[in-house]
């Protein structure tokens, strides 16, 4: 489980808006300890709006899809064949959000391990 934590959503910085407060975190931990089903609450789901300074870093922190191993032309892409890697700015592959759309597609060409995966190379 990975969960962001903040003492207050009013603090400066982008993560505070989408992080759990102490009360919310305590509730989640209590539910886990009591082996109760943890409901998907709206903990930290306030809309996150990047300020100008943060937006500059988005292409560095975002991930692109790359070949996780050598992929031969005509191969059907499976989950174990692709990775999501940073930084998207330099890798220039499909965004990691495209992961599910890539699974099941066929490779139009050979891909070497760690090479970016782009739509024009899949069908």
Short mmCIF file of N, CA and C in Angstrom, two decimals:
data_model
loop_
_atom_site.label_atom_id
_atom_site.label_comp_id
_atom_site.label_asym_id
_atom_site.label_seq_id
_atom_site.Cartn_x
_atom_site.Cartn_y
_atom_site.Cartn_z
N UNK A 1 0.85 -1.17 0.00
CA UNK A 1 0.00 0.00 0.00
C UNK A 1 0.89 1.23 0.00
N UNK A 2 0.62 2.11 -0.91
CA UNK A 2 1.30 3.40 -0.90
C UNK A 2 0.24 4.46 -0.75
N UNK A 3 0.39 5.30 0.22
CA UNK A 3 -0.58 6.36 0.44
C UNK A 3 0.15 7.62 0.85
N UNK A 4 -0.16 8.71 0.22
CA UNK A 4 0.45 9.98 0.60
C UNK A 4 -0.24 10.51 1.85
N UNK A 5 0.54 11.16 2.70
CA UNK A 5 0.07 11.63 4.00
C UNK A 5 0.44 13.09 4.16
N UNK A 6 -0.49 13.86 4.73
CA UNK A 6 -0.21 15.28 4.99
C UNK A 6 -0.92 15.70 6.27
N UNK A 7 -0.28 16.59 7.00
CA UNK A 7 -0.91 17.12 8.21
C UNK A 7 -2.07 18.06 7.88
N UNK A 8 -2.05 18.63 6.66
CA UNK A 8 -3.11 19.54 6.26
C UNK A 8 -3.13 19.68 4.74
N UNK A 9 -4.32 19.71 4.17
CA UNK A 9 -4.45 19.93 2.73
C UNK A 9 -4.22 21.40 2.38
N UNK A 10 -4.10 22.24 3.39
CA UNK A 10 -3.87 23.67 3.15
C UNK A 10 -2.40 24.03 3.02
N UNK A 11 -1.50 23.08 3.23
CA UNK A 11 -0.07 23.34 3.11
C UNK A 11 0.31 23.56 1.65
N UNK A 12 1.46 24.22 1.42
CA UNK A 12 1.92 24.48 0.06
C UNK A 12 2.43 23.18 -0.57
N UNK A 13 2.17 23.01 -1.83
CA UNK A 13 2.67 21.86 -2.59
C UNK A 13 1.53 21.03 -3.14
N UNK A 14 1.79 20.38 -4.25
CA UNK A 14 0.74 19.66 -4.96
C UNK A 14 0.28 18.40 -4.24
N UNK A 15 1.15 17.68 -3.55
CA UNK A 15 0.77 16.42 -2.93
C UNK A 15 -0.19 16.58 -1.76
N UNK A 16 -0.15 17.70 -1.09
CA UNK A 16 -1.00 17.89 0.09
C UNK A 16 -2.48 17.82 -0.27
N UNK A 17 -2.83 18.29 -1.44
CA UNK A 17 -4.24 18.31 -1.86
C UNK A 17 -4.80 16.91 -2.07
N UNK A 18 -3.97 15.97 -2.41
CA UNK A 18 -4.44 14.61 -2.72
C UNK A 18 -3.99 13.58 -1.68
N UNK A 19 -3.52 14.05 -0.55
CA UNK A 19 -3.01 13.16 0.50
C UNK A 19 -4.05 12.94 1.59
N UNK A 20 -3.85 11.85 2.35
CA UNK A 20 -4.74 11.56 3.48
C UNK A 20 -4.37 12.44 4.66
N UNK A 21 -5.38 12.85 5.39
CA UNK A 21 -5.15 13.59 6.63
C UNK A 21 -4.91 12.57 7.75
N UNK A 22 -4.42 13.01 8.91
CA UNK A 22 -4.19 12.06 10.01
C UNK A 22 -5.44 11.26 10.37
N UNK A 23 -6.60 11.92 10.41
CA UNK A 23 -7.85 11.22 10.75
C UNK A 23 -8.17 10.14 9.71
N UNK A 24 -8.07 10.49 8.44
CA UNK A 24 -8.36 9.54 7.37
C UNK A 24 -7.39 8.36 7.40
N UNK A 25 -6.13 8.66 7.65
CA UNK A 25 -5.12 7.61 7.69
C UNK A 25 -5.39 6.66 8.87
N UNK A 26 -5.73 7.24 10.01
CA UNK A 26 -6.04 6.45 11.21
C UNK A 26 -7.23 5.52 10.93
N UNK A 27 -8.26 6.03 10.26
CA UNK A 27 -9.43 5.21 9.90
C UNK A 27 -9.04 4.05 8.99
N UNK A 28 -8.20 4.32 8.01
CA UNK A 28 -7.78 3.28 7.08
C UNK A 28 -6.98 2.21 7.80
N UNK A 29 -6.01 2.62 8.64
CA UNK A 29 -5.19 1.66 9.37
C UNK A 29 -6.06 0.82 10.31
N UNK A 30 -7.01 1.46 10.99
CA UNK A 30 -7.92 0.74 11.88
C UNK A 30 -8.72 -0.31 11.14
N UNK A 31 -9.22 0.04 9.98
CA UNK A 31 -9.99 -0.92 9.18
C UNK A 31 -9.12 -2.09 8.74
N UNK A 32 -7.89 -1.82 8.37
CA UNK A 32 -6.98 -2.89 7.96
C UNK A 32 -6.67 -3.80 9.14
N UNK A 33 -6.37 -3.22 10.29
CA UNK A 33 -6.05 -4.02 11.49
C UNK A 33 -7.23 -4.89 11.91
N UNK A 34 -8.46 -4.38 11.73
CA UNK A 34 -9.66 -5.12 12.10
C UNK A 34 -10.15 -6.03 10.98
N UNK A 35 -9.34 -6.12 9.93
CA UNK A 35 -9.63 -6.97 8.77
C UNK A 35 -10.99 -6.66 8.15
N UNK A 36 -11.33 -5.39 8.18
CA UNK A 36 -12.56 -4.95 7.54
C UNK A 36 -12.24 -4.53 6.12
N UNK A 37 -13.24 -4.64 5.28
CA UNK A 37 -13.07 -4.18 3.91
C UNK A 37 -12.87 -2.66 3.95
N UNK A 38 -11.82 -2.20 3.34
CA UNK A 38 -11.55 -0.77 3.30
C UNK A 38 -12.27 -0.21 2.08
N UNK A 39 -13.27 0.59 2.36
CA UNK A 39 -14.06 1.19 1.29
C UNK A 39 -13.23 2.24 0.56
N UNK A 40 -13.52 2.39 -0.71
CA UNK A 40 -12.84 3.40 -1.51
C UNK A 40 -13.50 4.75 -1.24
N UNK A 41 -12.99 5.45 -0.25
CA UNK A 41 -13.52 6.77 0.08
C UNK A 41 -12.81 7.81 -0.77
N UNK A 42 -13.26 9.00 -0.68
CA UNK A 42 -12.64 10.07 -1.45
C UNK A 42 -11.48 10.69 -0.70
N UNK A 43 -10.68 9.87 -0.04
CA UNK A 43 -9.53 10.38 0.70
C UNK A 43 -8.55 11.03 -0.27
N UNK A 44 -8.31 12.27 -0.10
CA UNK A 44 -7.31 12.95 -0.90
C UNK A 44 -7.61 12.99 -2.37
N UNK A 45 -8.87 13.04 -2.75
CA UNK A 45 -9.20 13.06 -4.17
C UNK A 45 -9.61 14.44 -4.65
N UNK A 46 -9.25 15.44 -3.91
CA UNK A 46 -9.53 16.80 -4.35
C UNK A 46 -8.76 17.02 -5.65
N UNK A 47 -9.34 17.76 -6.56
CA UNK A 47 -8.68 17.99 -7.85
C UNK A 47 -7.30 18.60 -7.64
N UNK A 48 -6.34 18.05 -8.33
CA UNK A 48 -4.97 18.53 -8.22
C UNK A 48 -4.68 19.43 -9.41
N UNK A 49 -4.38 20.67 -9.14
CA UNK A 49 -4.06 21.62 -10.20
C UNK A 49 -2.60 22.02 -10.03
N UNK A 50 -1.82 21.77 -11.06
CA UNK A 50 -0.40 22.10 -10.98
C UNK A 50 -0.18 23.59 -11.20
N UNK A 51 0.67 24.15 -10.37
CA UNK A 51 1.03 25.53 -10.63
C UNK A 51 2.11 25.54 -11.71
N UNK A 52 2.47 26.71 -12.20
CA UNK A 52 3.40 26.84 -13.31
C UNK A 52 4.74 26.14 -13.04
N UNK A 53 5.28 26.31 -11.84
CA UNK A 53 6.57 25.70 -11.49
C UNK A 53 6.49 24.17 -11.50
N UNK A 54 5.39 23.62 -11.00
CA UNK A 54 5.23 22.16 -10.96
C UNK A 54 5.03 21.59 -12.36
N UNK A 55 4.29 22.31 -13.20
CA UNK A 55 4.00 21.84 -14.55
C UNK A 55 5.28 21.63 -15.37
N UNK A 56 6.32 22.39 -15.08
CA UNK A 56 7.59 22.23 -15.79
C UNK A 56 8.18 20.84 -15.58
N UNK A 57 7.91 20.25 -14.41
CA UNK A 57 8.49 18.95 -14.08
C UNK A 57 7.64 17.76 -14.50
N UNK A 58 6.40 17.99 -14.88
CA UNK A 58 5.51 16.89 -15.24
C UNK A 58 6.13 15.95 -16.29
N UNK A 59 6.72 16.46 -17.38
CA UNK A 59 7.30 15.55 -18.38
C UNK A 59 8.48 14.73 -17.84
N UNK A 60 9.08 15.18 -16.76
CA UNK A 60 10.20 14.44 -16.16
C UNK A 60 9.69 13.35 -15.24
N UNK A 61 8.61 13.61 -14.51
CA UNK A 61 8.08 12.64 -13.56
C UNK A 61 7.14 11.63 -14.19
N UNK A 62 6.57 11.94 -15.32
CA UNK A 62 5.65 11.00 -15.98
C UNK A 62 6.44 9.88 -16.64
N UNK A 63 5.75 8.77 -16.89
CA UNK A 63 6.40 7.58 -17.45
C UNK A 63 5.92 7.30 -18.87
N UNK A 64 6.81 6.69 -19.65
CA UNK A 64 6.51 6.23 -21.00
C UNK A 64 6.64 4.71 -21.04
N UNK A 65 5.94 4.12 -22.01
CA UNK A 65 6.03 2.66 -22.19
C UNK A 65 7.24 2.31 -23.04
N UNK A 66 7.97 1.30 -22.59
CA UNK A 66 9.13 0.78 -23.33
C UNK A 66 9.05 -0.74 -23.36
N UNK A 67 9.79 -1.32 -24.28
CA UNK A 67 9.86 -2.78 -24.35
C UNK A 67 10.59 -3.30 -23.12
N UNK A 68 10.00 -4.25 -22.43
CA UNK A 68 10.61 -4.84 -21.24
C UNK A 68 11.58 -5.96 -21.60
N UNK A 69 11.53 -6.37 -22.85
CA UNK A 69 12.46 -7.37 -23.40
C UNK A 69 12.40 -7.24 -24.91
N UNK A 70 13.26 -7.92 -25.60
CA UNK A 70 13.22 -7.87 -27.06
C UNK A 70 11.87 -8.42 -27.52
N UNK A 71 11.23 -7.69 -28.44
CA UNK A 71 9.93 -8.10 -28.97
C UNK A 71 10.09 -8.25 -30.48
N UNK A 72 9.73 -9.39 -30.99
CA UNK A 72 9.84 -9.66 -32.43
C UNK A 72 8.63 -9.12 -33.19
N UNK A 73 8.85 -8.70 -34.42
CA UNK A 73 7.79 -8.24 -35.30
C UNK A 73 6.71 -9.32 -35.37
N UNK A 74 5.45 -8.90 -35.25
CA UNK A 74 4.32 -9.83 -35.31
C UNK A 74 3.92 -10.42 -33.97
N UNK A 75 4.73 -10.22 -32.95
CA UNK A 75 4.41 -10.74 -31.62
C UNK A 75 3.23 -9.99 -31.02
N UNK A 76 2.39 -10.70 -30.29
CA UNK A 76 1.30 -10.06 -29.55
C UNK A 76 1.89 -9.55 -28.23
N UNK A 77 1.67 -8.29 -27.94
CA UNK A 77 2.24 -7.67 -26.74
C UNK A 77 1.48 -8.16 -25.50
N UNK A 78 2.25 -8.71 -24.55
CA UNK A 78 1.69 -9.20 -23.29
C UNK A 78 2.21 -8.34 -22.15
N UNK A 79 1.56 -8.47 -20.99
CA UNK A 79 1.90 -7.64 -19.83
C UNK A 79 3.38 -7.71 -19.45
N UNK A 80 3.97 -8.87 -19.54
CA UNK A 80 5.37 -9.02 -19.11
C UNK A 80 6.37 -8.51 -20.14
N UNK A 81 5.87 -7.96 -21.25
CA UNK A 81 6.75 -7.51 -22.32
C UNK A 81 7.00 -6.00 -22.31
N UNK A 82 6.29 -5.26 -21.45
CA UNK A 82 6.47 -3.81 -21.43
C UNK A 82 6.67 -3.29 -20.01
N UNK A 83 7.41 -2.19 -19.93
CA UNK A 83 7.67 -1.48 -18.68
C UNK A 83 7.21 -0.03 -18.85
N UNK A 84 6.98 0.63 -17.72
CA UNK A 84 6.75 2.08 -17.71
C UNK A 84 7.99 2.70 -17.06
N UNK A 85 8.65 3.60 -17.78
CA UNK A 85 9.90 4.19 -17.30
C UNK A 85 9.88 5.71 -17.41
N UNK A 86 10.67 6.34 -16.56
CA UNK A 86 10.87 7.80 -16.59
C UNK A 86 12.18 8.11 -17.27
N UNK A 87 12.34 9.31 -17.75
CA UNK A 87 11.41 10.41 -17.87
C UNK A 87 10.73 10.42 -19.23
N UNK A 88 9.46 10.67 -19.25
CA UNK A 88 8.69 10.71 -20.49
C UNK A 88 9.26 11.75 -21.46
N UNK A 89 9.78 12.82 -20.92
CA UNK A 89 10.32 13.91 -21.75
C UNK A 89 11.38 13.41 -22.72
N UNK A 90 12.20 12.49 -22.30
CA UNK A 90 13.31 12.02 -23.13
C UNK A 90 13.04 10.67 -23.79
N UNK A 91 12.18 9.87 -23.21
CA UNK A 91 11.91 8.55 -23.78
C UNK A 91 11.03 8.64 -25.01
N UNK A 92 10.04 9.51 -24.97
CA UNK A 92 9.17 9.79 -26.12
C UNK A 92 8.29 8.61 -26.52
N UNK A 93 8.02 7.70 -25.61
CA UNK A 93 7.10 6.60 -25.91
C UNK A 93 5.68 6.98 -25.54
N UNK A 94 4.76 6.04 -25.73
CA UNK A 94 3.39 6.26 -25.30
C UNK A 94 3.35 6.48 -23.80
N UNK A 95 2.42 7.27 -23.35
CA UNK A 95 2.25 7.51 -21.93
C UNK A 95 1.89 6.20 -21.22
N UNK A 96 2.31 6.06 -19.98
CA UNK A 96 2.00 4.84 -19.22
C UNK A 96 0.49 4.64 -19.08
N UNK A 97 -0.30 5.69 -19.22
CA UNK A 97 -1.76 5.55 -19.17
C UNK A 97 -2.30 4.74 -20.35
N UNK A 98 -1.50 4.57 -21.38
CA UNK A 98 -1.91 3.81 -22.58
C UNK A 98 -1.64 2.30 -22.42
N UNK A 99 -1.14 1.90 -21.27
CA UNK A 99 -0.72 0.51 -21.02
C UNK A 99 -1.78 -0.51 -21.45
N UNK A 100 -3.01 -0.35 -20.99
CA UNK A 100 -4.05 -1.34 -21.29
C UNK A 100 -4.40 -1.37 -22.78
N UNK A 101 -4.23 -0.25 -23.47
CA UNK A 101 -4.52 -0.20 -24.90
C UNK A 101 -3.44 -0.90 -25.73
N UNK A 102 -2.26 -1.05 -25.16
CA UNK A 102 -1.13 -1.68 -25.86
C UNK A 102 -1.18 -3.21 -25.75
N UNK A 103 -1.66 -3.70 -24.61
CA UNK A 103 -1.73 -5.15 -24.39
C UNK A 103 -2.65 -5.76 -25.44
N UNK A 104 -2.18 -6.82 -26.09
CA UNK A 104 -2.95 -7.50 -27.12
C UNK A 104 -2.69 -7.02 -28.53
N UNK A 105 -1.98 -5.90 -28.68
CA UNK A 105 -1.63 -5.40 -30.01
C UNK A 105 -0.45 -6.20 -30.57
N UNK A 106 -0.29 -6.15 -31.89
CA UNK A 106 0.85 -6.82 -32.52
C UNK A 106 1.92 -5.80 -32.89
N UNK A 107 3.16 -6.22 -32.77
CA UNK A 107 4.30 -5.36 -33.12
C UNK A 107 4.49 -5.33 -34.63
N UNK A 108 4.57 -4.14 -35.21
CA UNK A 108 4.81 -3.98 -36.64
C UNK A 108 6.29 -4.11 -36.98
N UNK A 109 7.14 -4.03 -35.95
CA UNK A 109 8.58 -4.12 -36.16
C UNK A 109 9.21 -4.74 -34.91
N UNK A 110 10.48 -5.06 -35.00
CA UNK A 110 11.20 -5.57 -33.84
C UNK A 110 11.45 -4.42 -32.86
N UNK A 111 11.35 -4.71 -31.57
CA UNK A 111 11.68 -3.75 -30.52
C UNK A 111 12.80 -4.35 -29.69
N UNK A 112 13.85 -3.60 -29.48
CA UNK A 112 14.91 -4.00 -28.55
C UNK A 112 14.48 -3.61 -27.14
N UNK A 113 14.97 -4.33 -26.16
CA UNK A 113 14.65 -4.03 -24.76
C UNK A 113 14.96 -2.56 -24.47
N UNK A 114 14.05 -1.90 -23.77
CA UNK A 114 14.11 -0.50 -23.34
C UNK A 114 13.82 0.52 -24.45
N UNK A 115 13.48 0.08 -25.65
CA UNK A 115 13.15 1.03 -26.71
C UNK A 115 11.70 1.49 -26.53
N UNK A 116 11.40 2.77 -26.79
CA UNK A 116 10.05 3.29 -26.61
C UNK A 116 9.03 2.58 -27.49
N UNK A 117 7.83 2.45 -26.96
CA UNK A 117 6.72 1.87 -27.71
C UNK A 117 5.80 3.01 -28.13
N UNK A 118 5.56 3.10 -29.45
CA UNK A 118 4.70 4.13 -30.02
C UNK A 118 3.57 3.48 -30.80
N UNK A 119 2.44 4.19 -30.94
CA UNK A 119 1.28 3.65 -31.64
C UNK A 119 1.58 3.25 -33.08
N UNK A 120 2.44 4.02 -33.74
CA UNK A 120 2.70 3.73 -35.15
C UNK A 120 3.44 2.40 -35.37
N UNK A 121 3.96 1.83 -34.30
CA UNK A 121 4.65 0.55 -34.41
C UNK A 121 3.81 -0.64 -33.96
N UNK A 122 2.52 -0.37 -33.68
CA UNK A 122 1.61 -1.44 -33.22
C UNK A 122 0.37 -1.47 -34.10
N UNK A 123 -0.22 -2.67 -34.20
CA UNK A 123 -1.50 -2.77 -34.91
C UNK A 123 -2.35 -3.85 -34.31
#
